[in-house]
Amino acid sequence: MTTTDWNTNIYGQAALEDRSAPRQRVNIPATLRPSGGKGFQTVVLDLSLGGFCANALQRMHAGNRCWLTLPGMESLQAEVVWWDSGRVGCAFANLLSPIVHDNILARYRGDGVFRRP
């Protein structure tokens, strides 16, 4: 097994384990840009270390890349896992750092209001 295979397998296992962990409900205004498309305003509805669920009225196809931009942060690359009736579920290309995840949750306490530290 090469180092790359090992890293891929470890990430895949972590993403699957994270999927079974409770996701944190949030209400974060953001921008979502599908690969090859124009970004649109959305609201992130839940967030975990491995991914997110957001509103997406335009159809998004499983396996396509996208970029999520939260206020005050650089874009996060993700892959569309599912789309259903105006909602999209995506897995981050790289797991969020627990510190970054906790900071996002501290800024948005489920009401969509940005709070400065």
mmCIF file with all atom_site columns, N, CA and C in Angstrom, residues 14-80:
data_model
loop_
_atom_site.group_PDB
_atom_site.id
_atom_site.type_symbol
_atom_site.label_atom_id
_atom_site.label_alt_id
_atom_site.label_comp_id
_atom_site.label_asym_id
_atom_site.label_entity_id
_atom_site.label_seq_id
_atom_site.pdbx_PDB_ins_code
_atom_site.Cartn_x
_atom_site.Cartn_y
_atom_site.Cartn_z
_atom_site.occupancy
_atom_site.B_iso_or_equiv
_atom_site.pdbx_formal_charge
_atom_site.auth_seq_id
_atom_site.auth_comp_id
_atom_site.auth_asym_id
_atom_site.auth_atom_id
_atom_site.pdbx_PDB_model_num
ATOM 1   N N  . ALA A 1 14 ? -12.496 8.075  8.206   1.00 0.00 ? 14 ALA A N  1
ATOM 2   C CA . ALA A 1 14 ? -12.866 9.184  9.095   1.00 0.00 ? 14 ALA A CA 1
ATOM 3   C C  . ALA A 1 14 ? -14.156 9.828  8.635   1.00 0.00 ? 14 ALA A C  1
ATOM 4   N N  . ALA A 1 15 ? -14.300 10.002 7.326   1.00 0.00 ? 15 ALA A N  1
ATOM 5   C CA . ALA A 1 15 ? -15.516 10.623 6.797   1.00 0.00 ? 15 ALA A CA 1
ATOM 6   C C  . ALA A 1 15 ? -16.727 9.755  7.102   1.00 0.00 ? 15 ALA A C  1
ATOM 7   N N  . LEU A 1 16 ? -16.589 8.429  6.962   1.00 0.00 ? 16 LEU A N  1
ATOM 8   C CA . LEU A 1 16 ? -17.690 7.534  7.268   1.00 0.00 ? 16 LEU A CA 1
ATOM 9   C C  . LEU A 1 16 ? -18.027 7.561  8.749   1.00 0.00 ? 16 LEU A C  1
ATOM 10  N N  . GLU A 1 17 ? -16.997 7.557  9.588   1.00 0.00 ? 17 GLU A N  1
ATOM 11  C CA . GLU A 1 17 ? -17.235 7.620  11.028  1.00 0.00 ? 17 GLU A CA 1
ATOM 12  C C  . GLU A 1 17 ? -17.908 8.929  11.394  1.00 0.00 ? 17 GLU A C  1
ATOM 13  N N  . ASP A 1 18 ? -17.448 10.033 10.787  1.00 0.00 ? 18 ASP A N  1
ATOM 14  C CA . ASP A 1 18 ? -18.029 11.331 11.093  1.00 0.00 ? 18 ASP A CA 1
ATOM 15  C C  . ASP A 1 18 ? -19.493 11.379 10.671  1.00 0.00 ? 18 ASP A C  1
ATOM 16  N N  . ARG A 1 19 ? -19.834 10.696 9.594   1.00 0.00 ? 19 ARG A N  1
ATOM 17  C CA . ARG A 1 19 ? -21.195 10.706 9.087   1.00 0.00 ? 19 ARG A CA 1
ATOM 18  C C  . ARG A 1 19 ? -22.158 10.168 10.128  1.00 0.00 ? 19 ARG A C  1
ATOM 19  N N  . SER A 1 20 ? -21.685 9.238  10.961  1.00 0.00 ? 20 SER A N  1
ATOM 20  C CA . SER A 1 20 ? -22.561 8.677  11.981  1.00 0.00 ? 20 SER A CA 1
ATOM 21  C C  . SER A 1 20 ? -22.581 9.536  13.244  1.00 0.00 ? 20 SER A C  1
ATOM 22  N N  . ALA A 1 21 ? -21.708 10.516 13.327  1.00 0.00 ? 21 ALA A N  1
ATOM 23  C CA . ALA A 1 21 ? -21.685 11.420 14.478  1.00 0.00 ? 21 ALA A CA 1
ATOM 24  C C  . ALA A 1 21 ? -22.785 12.465 14.299  1.00 0.00 ? 21 ALA A C  1
ATOM 25  N N  . PRO A 1 22 ? -23.295 12.968 15.404  1.00 0.00 ? 22 PRO A N  1
ATOM 26  C CA . PRO A 1 22 ? -24.329 13.995 15.287  1.00 0.00 ? 22 PRO A CA 1
ATOM 27  C C  . PRO A 1 22 ? -23.789 15.244 14.580  1.00 0.00 ? 22 PRO A C  1
ATOM 28  N N  . ARG A 1 23 ? -24.569 15.754 13.673  1.00 0.00 ? 23 ARG A N  1
ATOM 29  C CA . ARG A 1 23 ? -24.218 17.002 12.989  1.00 0.00 ? 23 ARG A CA 1
ATOM 30  C C  . ARG A 1 23 ? -24.793 18.152 13.802  1.00 0.00 ? 23 ARG A C  1
ATOM 31  N N  . GLN A 1 24 ? -24.113 19.277 13.729  1.00 0.00 ? 24 GLN A N  1
ATOM 32  C CA . GLN A 1 24 ? -24.569 20.447 14.479  1.00 0.00 ? 24 GLN A CA 1
ATOM 33  C C  . GLN A 1 24 ? -25.495 21.283 13.604  1.00 0.00 ? 24 GLN A C  1
ATOM 34  N N  . ARG A 1 25 ? -26.678 21.529 14.076  1.00 0.00 ? 25 ARG A N  1
ATOM 35  C CA . ARG A 1 25 ? -27.613 22.389 13.342  1.00 0.00 ? 25 ARG A CA 1
ATOM 36  C C  . ARG A 1 25 ? -27.104 23.818 13.420  1.00 0.00 ? 25 ARG A C  1
ATOM 37  N N  . VAL A 1 26 ? -27.081 24.466 12.268  1.00 0.00 ? 26 VAL A N  1
ATOM 38  C CA . VAL A 1 26 ? -26.652 25.850 12.180  1.00 0.00 ? 26 VAL A CA 1
ATOM 39  C C  . VAL A 1 26 ? -27.568 26.568 11.202  1.00 0.00 ? 26 VAL A C  1
ATOM 40  N N  . ASN A 1 27 ? -27.369 27.845 11.073  1.00 0.00 ? 27 ASN A N  1
ATOM 41  C CA . ASN A 1 27 ? -28.127 28.655 10.128  1.00 0.00 ? 27 ASN A CA 1
ATOM 42  C C  . ASN A 1 27 ? -27.169 29.745 9.660   1.00 0.00 ? 27 ASN A C  1
ATOM 43  N N  . ILE A 1 28 ? -26.280 29.390 8.716   1.00 0.00 ? 28 ILE A N  1
ATOM 44  C CA . ILE A 1 28 ? -25.193 30.272 8.326   1.00 0.00 ? 28 ILE A CA 1
ATOM 45  C C  . ILE A 1 28 ? -25.384 30.738 6.883   1.00 0.00 ? 28 ILE A C  1
ATOM 46  N N  . PRO A 1 29 ? -25.500 32.048 6.659   1.00 0.00 ? 29 PRO A N  1
ATOM 47  C CA . PRO A 1 29 ? -25.542 32.536 5.281   1.00 0.00 ? 29 PRO A CA 1
ATOM 48  C C  . PRO A 1 29 ? -24.182 32.294 4.632   1.00 0.00 ? 29 PRO A C  1
ATOM 49  N N  . ALA A 1 30 ? -24.182 31.807 3.399   1.00 0.00 ? 30 ALA A N  1
ATOM 50  C CA . ALA A 1 30 ? -22.933 31.452 2.727   1.00 0.00 ? 30 ALA A CA 1
ATOM 51  C C  . ALA A 1 30 ? -23.116 31.559 1.223   1.00 0.00 ? 30 ALA A C  1
ATOM 52  N N  . THR A 1 31 ? -22.024 31.291 0.505   1.00 0.00 ? 31 THR A N  1
ATOM 53  C CA . THR A 1 31 ? -22.058 31.212 -0.950  1.00 0.00 ? 31 THR A CA 1
ATOM 54  C C  . THR A 1 31 ? -21.606 29.816 -1.337  1.00 0.00 ? 31 THR A C  1
ATOM 55  N N  . LEU A 1 32 ? -22.305 29.222 -2.284  1.00 0.00 ? 32 LEU A N  1
ATOM 56  C CA . LEU A 1 32 ? -21.960 27.896 -2.776  1.00 0.00 ? 32 LEU A CA 1
ATOM 57  C C  . LEU A 1 32 ? -21.747 28.010 -4.285  1.00 0.00 ? 32 LEU A C  1
ATOM 58  N N  . ARG A 1 33 ? -20.596 27.532 -4.755  1.00 0.00 ? 33 ARG A N  1
ATOM 59  C CA . ARG A 1 33 ? -20.303 27.606 -6.192  1.00 0.00 ? 33 ARG A CA 1
ATOM 60  C C  . ARG A 1 33 ? -20.017 26.208 -6.718  1.00 0.00 ? 33 ARG A C  1
ATOM 61  N N  . PRO A 1 34 ? -20.897 25.714 -7.617  1.00 0.00 ? 34 PRO A N  1
ATOM 62  C CA . PRO A 1 34 ? -20.617 24.425 -8.234  1.00 0.00 ? 34 PRO A CA 1
ATOM 63  C C  . PRO A 1 34 ? -19.491 24.553 -9.249  1.00 0.00 ? 34 PRO A C  1
ATOM 64  N N  . SER A 1 35 ? -18.757 23.478 -9.470  1.00 0.00 ? 35 SER A N  1
ATOM 65  C CA . SER A 1 35 ? -17.666 23.474 -10.443 1.00 0.00 ? 35 SER A CA 1
ATOM 66  C C  . SER A 1 35 ? -18.205 23.873 -11.812 1.00 0.00 ? 35 SER A C  1
ATOM 67  N N  . GLY A 1 36 ? -17.552 24.853 -12.422 1.00 0.00 ? 36 GLY A N  1
ATOM 68  C CA . GLY A 1 36 ? -17.960 25.320 -13.739 1.00 0.00 ? 36 GLY A CA 1
ATOM 69  C C  . GLY A 1 36 ? -19.186 26.198 -13.737 1.00 0.00 ? 36 GLY A C  1
ATOM 70  N N  . GLY A 1 37 ? -19.679 26.545 -12.559 1.00 0.00 ? 37 GLY A N  1
ATOM 71  C CA . GLY A 1 37 ? -20.898 27.344 -12.466 1.00 0.00 ? 37 GLY A CA 1
ATOM 72  C C  . GLY A 1 37 ? -20.682 28.634 -11.704 1.00 0.00 ? 37 GLY A C  1
ATOM 73  N N  . LYS A 1 38 ? -21.740 29.387 -11.616 1.00 0.00 ? 38 LYS A N  1
ATOM 74  C CA . LYS A 1 38 ? -21.726 30.652 -10.894 1.00 0.00 ? 38 LYS A CA 1
ATOM 75  C C  . LYS A 1 38 ? -22.169 30.416 -9.453  1.00 0.00 ? 38 LYS A C  1
ATOM 76  N N  . GLY A 1 39 ? -21.502 31.094 -8.528  1.00 0.00 ? 39 GLY A N  1
ATOM 77  C CA . GLY A 1 39 ? -21.857 30.963 -7.120  1.00 0.00 ? 39 GLY A CA 1
ATOM 78  C C  . GLY A 1 39 ? -23.235 31.538 -6.842  1.00 0.00 ? 39 GLY A C  1
ATOM 79  N N  . PHE A 1 40 ? -23.883 30.998 -5.829  1.00 0.00 ? 40 PHE A N  1
ATOM 80  C CA . PHE A 1 40 ? -25.195 31.502 -5.422  1.00 0.00 ? 40 PHE A CA 1
ATOM 81  C C  . PHE A 1 40 ? -25.277 31.547 -3.905  1.00 0.00 ? 40 PHE A C  1
ATOM 82  N N  . GLN A 1 41 ? -26.150 32.409 -3.413  1.00 0.00 ? 41 GLN A N  1
ATOM 83  C CA . GLN A 1 41 ? -26.355 32.543 -1.975  1.00 0.00 ? 41 GLN A CA 1
ATOM 84  C C  . GLN A 1 41 ? -27.105 31.325 -1.459  1.00 0.00 ? 41 GLN A C  1
ATOM 85  N N  . THR A 1 42 ? -26.706 30.875 -0.288  1.00 0.00 ? 42 THR A N  1
ATOM 86  C CA . THR A 1 42 ? -27.339 29.722 0.325   1.00 0.00 ? 42 THR A CA 1
ATOM 87  C C  . THR A 1 42 ? -27.355 29.894 1.838   1.00 0.00 ? 42 THR A C  1
ATOM 88  N N  . VAL A 1 43 ? -27.917 28.932 2.512   1.00 0.00 ? 43 VAL A N  1
ATOM 89  C CA . VAL A 1 43 ? -27.881 28.872 3.976   1.00 0.00 ? 43 VAL A CA 1
ATOM 90  C C  . VAL A 1 43 ? -27.429 27.469 4.348   1.00 0.00 ? 43 VAL A C  1
ATOM 91  N N  . VAL A 1 44 ? -26.348 27.372 5.114   1.00 0.00 ? 44 VAL A N  1
ATOM 92  C CA . VAL A 1 44 ? -25.864 26.086 5.612   1.00 0.00 ? 44 VAL A CA 1
ATOM 93  C C  . VAL A 1 44 ? -26.751 25.700 6.787   1.00 0.00 ? 44 VAL A C  1
ATOM 94  N N  . LEU A 1 45 ? -27.314 24.500 6.722   1.00 0.00 ? 45 LEU A N  1
ATOM 95  C CA . LEU A 1 45 ? -28.282 24.053 7.720   1.00 0.00 ? 45 LEU A CA 1
ATOM 96  C C  . LEU A 1 45 ? -27.683 23.139 8.776   1.00 0.00 ? 45 LEU A C  1
ATOM 97  N N  . ASP A 1 46 ? -26.653 22.392 8.405   1.00 0.00 ? 46 ASP A N  1
ATOM 98  C CA . ASP A 1 46 ? -25.929 21.613 9.404   1.00 0.00 ? 46 ASP A CA 1
ATOM 99  C C  . ASP A 1 46 ? -24.480 21.473 8.971   1.00 0.00 ? 46 ASP A C  1
ATOM 100 N N  . LEU A 1 47 ? -23.635 21.219 9.959   1.00 0.00 ? 47 LEU A N  1
ATOM 101 C CA . LEU A 1 47 ? -22.200 21.224 9.729   1.00 0.00 ? 47 LEU A CA 1
ATOM 102 C C  . LEU A 1 47 ? -21.550 20.152 10.591  1.00 0.00 ? 47 LEU A C  1
ATOM 103 N N  . SER A 1 48 ? -20.565 19.468 10.011  1.00 0.00 ? 48 SER A N  1
ATOM 104 C CA . SER A 1 48 ? -19.752 18.518 10.767  1.00 0.00 ? 48 SER A CA 1
ATOM 105 C C  . SER A 1 48 ? -18.313 18.687 10.308  1.00 0.00 ? 48 SER A C  1
ATOM 106 N N  . LEU A 1 49 ? -17.420 17.933 10.909  1.00 0.00 ? 49 LEU A N  1
ATOM 107 C CA . LEU A 1 49 ? -16.023 17.984 10.483  1.00 0.00 ? 49 LEU A CA 1
ATOM 108 C C  . LEU A 1 49 ? -15.877 17.516 9.036   1.00 0.00 ? 49 LEU A C  1
ATOM 109 N N  . GLY A 1 50 ? -16.765 16.655 8.583   1.00 0.00 ? 50 GLY A N  1
ATOM 110 C CA . GLY A 1 50 ? -16.638 16.060 7.263   1.00 0.00 ? 50 GLY A CA 1
ATOM 111 C C  . GLY A 1 50 ? -17.503 16.639 6.174   1.00 0.00 ? 50 GLY A C  1
ATOM 112 N N  . GLY A 1 51 ? -18.478 17.486 6.526   1.00 0.00 ? 51 GLY A N  1
ATOM 113 C CA . GLY A 1 51 ? -19.348 18.000 5.474   1.00 0.00 ? 51 GLY A CA 1
ATOM 114 C C  . GLY A 1 51 ? -20.433 18.915 5.990   1.00 0.00 ? 51 GLY A C  1
ATOM 115 N N  . PHE A 1 52 ? -21.410 19.169 5.107   1.00 0.00 ? 52 PHE A N  1
ATOM 116 C CA . PHE A 1 52 ? -22.483 20.098 5.436   1.00 0.00 ? 52 PHE A CA 1
ATOM 117 C C  . PHE A 1 52 ? -23.724 19.796 4.600   1.00 0.00 ? 52 PHE A C  1
ATOM 118 N N  . CYS A 1 53 ? -24.829 20.347 5.019   1.00 0.00 ? 53 CYS A N  1
ATOM 119 C CA . CYS A 1 53 ? -26.079 20.337 4.273   1.00 0.00 ? 53 CYS A CA 1
ATOM 120 C C  . CYS A 1 53 ? -26.477 21.798 4.106   1.00 0.00 ? 53 CYS A C  1
ATOM 121 N N  . ALA A 1 54 ? -26.926 22.160 2.891   1.00 0.00 ? 54 ALA A N  1
ATOM 122 C CA . ALA A 1 54 ? -27.302 23.544 2.622   1.00 0.00 ? 54 ALA A CA 1
ATOM 123 C C  . ALA A 1 54 ? -28.479 23.586 1.659   1.00 0.00 ? 54 ALA A C  1
ATOM 124 N N  . ASN A 1 55 ? -29.139 24.739 1.596   1.00 0.00 ? 55 ASN A N  1
ATOM 125 C CA . ASN A 1 55 ? -30.169 24.961 0.595   1.00 0.00 ? 55 ASN A CA 1
ATOM 126 C C  . ASN A 1 55 ? -29.500 25.098 -0.766  1.00 0.00 ? 55 ASN A C  1
ATOM 127 N N  . ALA A 1 56 ? -30.101 24.505 -1.790  1.00 0.00 ? 56 ALA A N  1
ATOM 128 C CA . ALA A 1 56 ? -29.579 24.613 -3.159  1.00 0.00 ? 56 ALA A CA 1
ATOM 129 C C  . ALA A 1 56 ? -30.741 24.397 -4.118  1.00 0.00 ? 56 ALA A C  1
ATOM 130 N N  . LEU A 1 57 ? -31.379 25.492 -4.501  1.00 0.00 ? 57 LEU A N  1
ATOM 131 C CA . LEU A 1 57 ? -32.532 25.370 -5.386  1.00 0.00 ? 57 LEU A CA 1
ATOM 132 C C  . LEU A 1 57 ? -32.132 24.834 -6.758  1.00 0.00 ? 57 LEU A C  1
ATOM 133 N N  . GLN A 1 58 ? -30.912 25.185 -7.213  1.00 0.00 ? 58 GLN A N  1
ATOM 134 C CA . GLN A 1 58 ? -30.465 24.629 -8.490  1.00 0.00 ? 58 GLN A CA 1
ATOM 135 C C  . GLN A 1 58 ? -29.965 23.215 -8.260  1.00 0.00 ? 58 GLN A C  1
ATOM 136 N N  . ARG A 1 59 ? -30.306 22.351 -9.192  1.00 0.00 ? 59 ARG A N  1
ATOM 137 C CA . ARG A 1 59 ? -29.926 20.936 -9.076  1.00 0.00 ? 59 ARG A CA 1
ATOM 138 C C  . ARG A 1 59 ? -28.409 20.785 -9.084  1.00 0.00 ? 59 ARG A C  1
ATOM 139 N N  . MET A 1 60 ? -27.899 19.959 -8.183  1.00 0.00 ? 60 MET A N  1
ATOM 140 C CA . MET A 1 60 ? -26.477 19.652 -8.111  1.00 0.00 ? 60 MET A CA 1
ATOM 141 C C  . MET A 1 60 ? -26.343 18.137 -8.192  1.00 0.00 ? 60 MET A C  1
ATOM 142 N N  . HIS A 1 61 ? -25.331 17.657 -8.913  1.00 0.00 ? 61 HIS A N  1
ATOM 143 C CA . HIS A 1 61 ? -25.194 16.230 -9.185  1.00 0.00 ? 61 HIS A CA 1
ATOM 144 C C  . HIS A 1 61 ? -24.116 15.595 -8.310  1.00 0.00 ? 61 HIS A C  1
ATOM 145 N N  . ALA A 1 62 ? -24.448 14.435 -7.766  1.00 0.00 ? 62 ALA A N  1
ATOM 146 C CA . ALA A 1 62 ? -23.513 13.689 -6.917  1.00 0.00 ? 62 ALA A CA 1
ATOM 147 C C  . ALA A 1 62 ? -22.200 13.468 -7.657  1.00 0.00 ? 62 ALA A C  1
ATOM 148 N N  . GLY A 1 63 ? -21.103 13.661 -6.943  1.00 0.00 ? 63 GLY A N  1
ATOM 149 C CA . GLY A 1 63 ? -19.772 13.475 -7.497  1.00 0.00 ? 63 GLY A CA 1
ATOM 150 C C  . GLY A 1 63 ? -19.139 14.751 -8.020  1.00 0.00 ? 63 GLY A C  1
ATOM 151 N N  . ASN A 1 64 ? -19.948 15.802 -8.235  1.00 0.00 ? 64 ASN A N  1
ATOM 152 C CA . ASN A 1 64 ? -19.394 17.073 -8.715  1.00 0.00 ? 64 ASN A CA 1
ATOM 153 C C  . ASN A 1 64 ? -18.749 17.844 -7.573  1.00 0.00 ? 64 ASN A C  1
ATOM 154 N N  . ARG A 1 65 ? -17.729 18.623 -7.911  1.00 0.00 ? 65 ARG A N  1
ATOM 155 C CA . ARG A 1 65 ? -17.074 19.478 -6.918  1.00 0.00 ? 65 ARG A CA 1
ATOM 156 C C  . ARG A 1 65 ? -17.852 20.762 -6.742  1.00 0.00 ? 65 ARG A C  1
ATOM 157 N N  . CYS A 1 66 ? -17.676 21.350 -5.568  1.00 0.00 ? 66 CYS A N  1
ATOM 158 C CA . CYS A 1 66 ? -18.243 22.665 -5.287  1.00 0.00 ? 66 CYS A CA 1
ATOM 159 C C  . CYS A 1 66 ? -17.370 23.342 -4.235  1.00 0.00 ? 66 CYS A C  1
ATOM 160 N N  . TRP A 1 67 ? -17.601 24.634 -4.048  1.00 0.00 ? 67 TRP A N  1
ATOM 161 C CA . TRP A 1 67 ? -16.849 25.397 -3.059  1.00 0.00 ? 67 TRP A CA 1
ATOM 162 C C  . TRP A 1 67 ? -17.830 26.163 -2.190  1.00 0.00 ? 67 TRP A C  1
ATOM 163 N N  . LEU A 1 68 ? -17.672 26.015 -0.889  1.00 0.00 ? 68 LEU A N  1
ATOM 164 C CA . LEU A 1 68 ? -18.498 26.707 0.093   1.00 0.00 ? 68 LEU A CA 1
ATOM 165 C C  . LEU A 1 68 ? -17.680 27.840 0.692   1.00 0.00 ? 68 LEU A C  1
ATOM 166 N N  . THR A 1 69 ? -18.250 29.039 0.682   1.00 0.00 ? 69 THR A N  1
ATOM 167 C CA . THR A 1 69 ? -17.577 30.177 1.299   1.00 0.00 ? 69 THR A CA 1
ATOM 168 C C  . THR A 1 69 ? -18.450 30.706 2.433   1.00 0.00 ? 69 THR A C  1
ATOM 169 N N  . LEU A 1 70 ? -17.932 30.574 3.642   1.00 0.00 ? 70 LEU A N  1
ATOM 170 C CA . LEU A 1 70 ? -18.588 31.118 4.833   1.00 0.00 ? 70 LEU A CA 1
ATOM 171 C C  . LEU A 1 70 ? -18.033 32.513 5.085   1.00 0.00 ? 70 LEU A C  1
ATOM 172 N N  . PRO A 1 71 ? -18.816 33.402 5.692   1.00 0.00 ? 71 PRO A N  1
ATOM 173 C CA . PRO A 1 71 ? -18.332 34.769 5.943   1.00 0.00 ? 71 PRO A CA 1
ATOM 174 C C  . PRO A 1 71 ? -17.000 34.777 6.696   1.00 0.00 ? 71 PRO A C  1
ATOM 175 N N  . GLY A 1 72 ? -16.049 35.545 6.169   1.00 0.00 ? 72 GLY A N  1
ATOM 176 C CA . GLY A 1 72 ? -14.759 35.710 6.828   1.00 0.00 ? 72 GLY A CA 1
ATOM 177 C C  . GLY A 1 72 ? -13.813 34.544 6.656   1.00 0.00 ? 72 GLY A C  1
ATOM 178 N N  . MET A 1 73 ? -14.153 33.589 5.795   1.00 0.00 ? 73 MET A N  1
ATOM 179 C CA . MET A 1 73 ? -13.301 32.415 5.592   1.00 0.00 ? 73 MET A CA 1
ATOM 180 C C  . MET A 1 73 ? -12.994 32.235 4.114   1.00 0.00 ? 73 MET A C  1
ATOM 181 N N  . GLU A 1 74 ? -11.922 31.504 3.838   1.00 0.00 ? 74 GLU A N  1
ATOM 182 C CA . GLU A 1 74 ? -11.623 31.134 2.466   1.00 0.00 ? 74 GLU A CA 1
ATOM 183 C C  . GLU A 1 74 ? -12.563 30.010 2.045   1.00 0.00 ? 74 GLU A C  1
ATOM 184 N N  . SER A 1 75 ? -12.690 29.832 0.742   1.00 0.00 ? 75 SER A N  1
ATOM 185 C CA . SER A 1 75 ? -13.571 28.790 0.215   1.00 0.00 ? 75 SER A CA 1
ATOM 186 C C  . SER A 1 75 ? -13.094 27.399 0.627   1.00 0.00 ? 75 SER A C  1
ATOM 187 N N  . LEU A 1 76 ? -14.047 26.535 0.902   1.00 0.00 ? 76 LEU A N  1
ATOM 188 C CA . LEU A 1 76 ? -13.775 25.149 1.277   1.00 0.00 ? 76 LEU A CA 1
ATOM 189 C C  . LEU A 1 76 ? -14.257 24.250 0.152   1.00 0.00 ? 76 LEU A C  1
ATOM 190 N N  . GLN A 1 77 ? -13.361 23.433 -0.389  1.00 0.00 ? 77 GLN A N  1
ATOM 191 C CA . GLN A 1 77 ? -13.742 22.531 -1.471  1.00 0.00 ? 77 GLN A CA 1
ATOM 192 C C  . GLN A 1 77 ? -14.503 21.342 -0.902  1.00 0.00 ? 77 GLN A C  1
ATOM 193 N N  . ALA A 1 78 ? -15.520 20.915 -1.643  1.00 0.00 ? 78 ALA A N  1
ATOM 194 C CA . ALA A 1 78 ? -16.333 19.786 -1.213  1.00 0.00 ? 78 ALA A CA 1
ATOM 195 C C  . ALA A 1 78 ? -16.797 19.004 -2.440  1.00 0.00 ? 78 ALA A C  1
ATOM 196 N N  . GLU A 1 79 ? -17.372 17.853 -2.186  1.00 0.00 ? 79 GLU A N  1
ATOM 197 C CA . GLU A 1 79 ? -17.959 17.035 -3.245  1.00 0.00 ? 79 GLU A CA 1
ATOM 198 C C  . GLU A 1 79 ? -19.429 16.813 -2.921  1.00 0.00 ? 79 GLU A C  1
ATOM 199 N N  . VAL A 1 80 ? -20.273 16.976 -3.919  1.00 0.00 ? 80 VAL A N  1
ATOM 200 C CA . VAL A 1 80 ? -21.706 16.748 -3.738  1.00 0.00 ? 80 VAL A CA 1
ATOM 201 C C  . VAL A 1 80 ? -21.931 15.254 -3.515  1.00 0.00 ? 80 VAL A C  1
#
